Amino acid sequence: MSTEVTQQIPADGAPAPGTGASESRRPGRRRDGRQPPLRHRVITVSLLTVAALYFLVPVYWLAVSATKSSSDLFGTFGFWFHDPHPIDYLHRVLTYDDGIYVRWFGNSLLYAGAGALAATLLSAAAGYALAKFPFPGREGVFNIVLAGVLIPGTALALPLYLLFSEMGFANTYASVLLPSMVSPFGVYLCRIYATAAVPDSLLEAARIDGAGEARIFTVLGLRLMTPALVTVFLFQFVHIWNNFLLPLVMLSDSDLYPIQLGLTSWQGYADRQPELYQYTVGGAFLSVLPLMVLMGVLQRYWRTGLTEGSVKA
């Protein structure tokens, strides 16, 4: 006996479950199931390729140059290897001047790691409070935070130095750490994200159950704001890691230098010591590795945060 299976097509023309619906959800297709025109796809891929080359070619040049001696840096083709000895040259970078580069690397980790972590926690607390606790002058405080986003760091470097000199903090770790713990952009982002991602009904339910405000913030608020906190941490870490002007103004002791300031000091002496050209390039290559690792480890949290609000419940 044979059984005929007929497929029912709704009257409005919508595809039956498991047929056309899955086709329209394939990557690269529109909602109606059709692919974009070929010229649009070619333009998109071309633009993405150009952008990828723009960002990756300097990293490639840096990786190739880190395997060359100072003479080969200027006497050979810059985008290809010539008698590479990467381990030897990088070992010289790490051991030059009693390992001063290792100390600079540790200083940068301290400034960027501790500063970004503190800035993230402070931004989370301030943004959560501005989003969930109505109080007189709240919008005025938020407007001041927005004004802080617009003020460039170069305009604050000299006033900060004069202030820290009066307090006795100049030429210390604190002179770089304390300013790094403040992120107006982080407060702004956390306030916007907390408003959208932390429902008031959930907070009220926690209060009814007897939870205090501190517990609600640490257990519920921080967990729901994780994507925003990862974004703030990444932005602040990269900003502090690449910061040059603030350490230049605040520090005079080379033992307190971060990597960026230390490599600049090497480059300044390279005319008298040509090997410092190679040490500067090798040190710059090593300095980008922590950022690459950090982006690779935290990108899944960041991607989750970017797509979390794209679908309505």
XYZ file of C-alpha atoms in Angstrom:
313
model
C 0.000 0.000 0.000
C 1.434 3.441 -0.869
C 0.668 6.552 1.049
C 0.660 9.863 -0.741
C 2.068 12.744 1.248
C 0.859 16.124 0.149
C 2.493 19.345 1.215
C 0.157 22.039 2.391
C 0.908 25.553 1.177
C -0.637 28.358 3.253
C -2.996 30.673 1.465
C -0.778 33.716 1.985
C 2.041 32.082 0.038
C 4.385 31.617 3.027
C 6.696 28.582 2.738
C 5.904 25.553 4.811
C 8.117 24.842 7.844
C 11.398 23.188 6.944
C 11.298 24.169 3.243
C 11.594 27.736 2.001
C 12.103 29.198 5.494
C 15.463 27.496 5.888
C 16.506 28.644 2.421
C 15.793 32.286 3.232
C 17.917 32.076 6.384
C 21.075 30.982 4.632
C 23.999 33.410 4.945
C 24.221 35.852 2.065
C 20.505 35.705 1.234
C 17.851 38.366 1.659
C 14.671 37.874 3.639
C 12.834 36.919 0.462
C 15.336 34.130 -0.218
C 17.140 35.809 -3.116
C 20.864 36.449 -3.115
C 22.133 40.032 -3.483
C 23.255 40.999 -6.997
C 26.711 39.805 -7.976
C 28.097 43.337 -8.255
C 27.070 44.084 -4.668
C 28.843 40.977 -3.412
C 31.964 41.812 -5.425
C 32.050 45.360 -4.061
C 31.566 44.133 -0.489
C 34.304 41.519 -0.729
C 36.652 44.023 -2.398
C 36.153 46.623 0.311
C 36.662 44.046 3.071
C 39.822 42.803 1.352
C 41.239 46.322 1.119
C 40.432 46.950 4.790
C 42.061 43.656 5.814
C 45.220 44.487 3.843
C 45.318 47.976 5.352
C 45.421 46.544 8.867
C 47.430 43.359 8.276
C 50.234 44.561 5.996
C 51.925 46.668 8.739
C 51.784 43.681 11.095
C 53.295 41.473 8.408
C 56.088 44.016 7.797
C 56.757 44.146 11.531
C 56.965 40.359 11.784
C 59.386 40.185 8.832
C 61.529 43.072 10.077
C 61.853 41.526 13.536
C 63.905 38.717 11.942
C 66.486 41.059 10.371
C 69.587 42.834 11.599
C 69.843 46.628 11.611
C 71.802 46.645 8.340
C 69.289 44.327 6.638
C 66.427 46.592 7.680
C 67.723 49.270 5.313
C 69.548 47.127 2.743
C 66.972 44.478 1.828
C 63.392 44.308 0.572
C 61.138 45.170 3.474
C 58.377 42.655 2.781
C 60.469 39.511 2.524
C 62.882 37.604 4.740
C 66.652 37.804 4.441
C 68.844 35.510 6.564
C 66.227 35.371 9.347
C 67.296 34.776 12.944
C 64.169 35.695 14.932
C 65.029 33.875 18.160
C 68.517 35.387 18.301
C 67.373 38.933 17.621
C 64.412 38.793 20.023
C 66.709 37.358 22.709
C 68.960 40.381 22.260
C 65.970 42.678 22.699
C 65.020 40.986 25.964
C 68.548 40.979 27.393
C 69.798 44.397 26.271
C 70.775 46.770 29.113
C 70.181 44.146 31.833
C 66.736 43.270 30.507
C 65.246 46.770 30.626
C 62.691 45.793 27.964
C 61.265 43.095 30.241
C 60.803 45.728 32.934
C 59.067 48.051 30.478
C 56.834 45.174 29.399
C 55.889 44.485 33.010
C 55.192 48.179 33.590
C 52.859 48.263 30.589
C 51.026 45.180 31.851
C 50.618 46.831 35.230
C 49.412 50.149 33.839
C 47.076 48.632 31.244
C 45.843 45.641 33.255
C 45.208 47.345 36.591
C 44.035 50.589 34.977
C 41.610 48.882 32.594
C 40.198 46.619 35.305
C 39.646 49.509 37.724
C 38.179 51.701 34.969
C 35.789 48.911 33.962
C 34.506 48.364 37.504
C 34.138 52.095 38.176
C 32.382 52.611 34.837
C 30.026 49.713 35.564
C 29.096 51.098 38.974
C 28.627 54.652 37.705
C 26.707 53.615 34.588
C 24.445 51.267 36.557
C 23.695 53.971 39.119
C 22.905 56.545 36.421
C 20.629 54.075 34.650
C 18.717 52.549 37.584
C 18.626 55.103 40.414
C 16.672 58.309 39.761
C 18.029 61.245 41.760
C 18.027 65.030 41.379
C 20.607 66.199 38.879
C 21.096 62.791 37.278
C 20.941 64.119 33.730
C 23.293 66.950 34.642
C 25.846 64.455 35.919
C 25.457 62.416 32.752
C 25.989 65.526 30.615
C 29.216 66.224 32.496
C 30.334 62.669 31.714
C 29.555 63.267 28.034
C 31.615 66.456 28.163
C 34.487 64.394 29.555
C 34.296 62.145 26.491
C 34.822 65.158 24.252
C 37.895 66.503 26.079
C 41.124 65.160 24.513
C 43.708 63.602 26.785
C 46.391 65.996 25.548
C 44.498 68.903 27.110
C 44.560 67.211 30.534
C 48.182 66.013 30.612
C 49.781 69.225 31.863
C 47.091 70.040 34.492
C 47.373 66.462 35.779
C 51.131 66.782 36.043
C 50.872 70.017 38.028
C 48.245 68.485 40.318
C 50.235 65.296 40.915
C 53.416 67.292 41.517
C 51.676 69.169 44.320
C 50.509 65.851 45.778
C 53.945 64.231 45.471
C 52.807 61.606 42.967
C 54.886 62.740 39.979
C 57.382 60.165 38.652
C 55.603 57.282 40.394
C 53.437 54.392 39.239
C 50.404 56.194 40.661
C 50.883 59.156 38.308
C 50.050 56.902 35.341
C 47.691 54.470 37.072
C 45.271 56.926 38.667
C 44.328 58.837 35.478
C 43.986 55.501 33.661
C 41.278 54.375 36.079
C 38.821 56.986 34.780
C 36.936 56.355 31.539
C 34.079 58.762 30.664
C 33.340 56.722 27.555
C 33.062 53.614 29.735
C 30.526 55.320 32.003
C 28.518 56.430 28.985
C 28.514 52.951 27.431
C 27.616 51.215 30.708
C 24.738 53.616 31.357
C 23.283 53.036 27.885
C 23.750 49.276 28.096
C 22.367 48.962 31.626
C 19.234 50.861 30.590
C 18.575 48.369 27.792
C 19.884 45.079 29.194
C 19.004 45.168 32.906
C 15.195 44.984 33.302
C 13.653 46.913 36.175
C 11.221 44.033 36.845
C 14.133 41.722 37.601
C 15.614 44.217 40.052
C 12.259 44.651 41.772
C 11.886 40.883 42.106
C 15.341 40.679 43.693
C 14.434 43.470 46.154
C 11.212 41.675 47.086
C 13.263 38.551 47.800
C 15.322 40.581 50.262
C 18.531 41.135 48.277
C 20.444 44.326 48.998
C 21.470 46.807 46.336
C 25.132 45.784 46.489
C 24.239 42.124 46.008
C 21.845 42.931 43.166
C 24.574 44.899 41.400
C 27.301 42.306 41.814
C 25.175 39.213 41.114
C 22.679 40.480 38.532
C 23.907 43.799 37.194
C 27.495 42.838 36.412
C 26.434 39.512 34.892
C 23.884 41.091 32.554
C 26.328 43.862 31.616
C 29.199 41.483 30.785
C 29.348 42.283 27.029
C 29.527 46.008 27.742
C 32.167 45.481 30.432
C 34.317 43.441 28.046
C 34.057 46.251 25.491
C 35.070 48.869 28.045
C 37.966 46.714 29.245
C 39.277 46.170 25.709
C 39.011 49.831 24.764
C 40.675 50.991 27.966
C 43.419 48.357 27.857
C 44.369 49.270 24.284
C 44.214 52.981 25.106
C 46.511 52.656 28.124
C 48.866 50.223 26.367
C 49.362 52.661 23.474
C 49.369 55.802 25.613
C 52.517 57.843 25.095
C 51.891 61.425 26.184
C 50.819 60.823 29.790
C 53.885 58.694 30.731
C 56.113 61.146 28.861
C 54.831 64.031 30.984
C 54.653 62.167 34.289
C 57.782 59.981 34.311
C 61.461 60.811 34.318
C 62.816 57.504 35.664
C 63.412 55.028 32.811
C 62.677 52.110 35.159
C 59.042 53.284 35.282
C 58.633 53.635 31.514
C 55.982 51.640 29.632
C 56.905 49.963 26.361
C 55.905 52.814 24.066
C 58.011 55.384 25.878
C 60.926 52.986 26.233
C 61.007 52.154 22.520
C 60.965 55.853 21.709
C 63.984 56.381 23.933
C 65.799 53.581 22.084
C 64.981 55.152 18.754
C 66.409 58.453 19.953
C 69.806 56.826 20.557
C 69.778 54.722 17.373
C 71.949 57.209 15.434
C 74.806 56.514 17.850
C 73.996 52.816 18.372
C 72.656 51.405 15.067
C 71.695 48.068 16.656
C 68.929 49.907 18.480
C 67.013 50.141 15.202
C 66.614 46.369 15.225
C 65.856 46.326 18.950
C 63.144 48.936 18.451
C 61.484 46.947 15.670
C 61.729 43.685 17.622
C 60.350 45.350 20.734
C 57.446 46.800 18.753
C 56.634 43.324 17.410
C 56.597 41.854 20.919
C 54.427 44.722 22.148
C 51.538 43.867 19.804
C 51.337 40.227 20.897
C 49.398 40.866 24.164
C 46.799 42.888 22.268
C 46.358 40.110 19.712
C 45.959 37.503 22.463
C 43.507 39.671 24.381
C 41.354 40.294 21.312
C 41.360 36.595 20.473
C 40.348 35.531 23.980
C 37.636 38.136 24.578
C 36.155 38.520 21.100
C 33.369 35.970 21.716
C 32.059 38.074 24.609
C 32.332 41.179 22.457
C 30.495 39.543 19.543
C 27.734 38.437 21.909
C 27.306 42.013 23.119
C 27.079 43.415 19.603
C 24.278 41.009 18.584
C 22.390 40.733 21.880
C 20.016 43.608 21.193
C 19.399 42.798 17.530
C 16.404 40.491 18.140
C 13.287 41.472 19.994
C 11.829 38.999 22.445
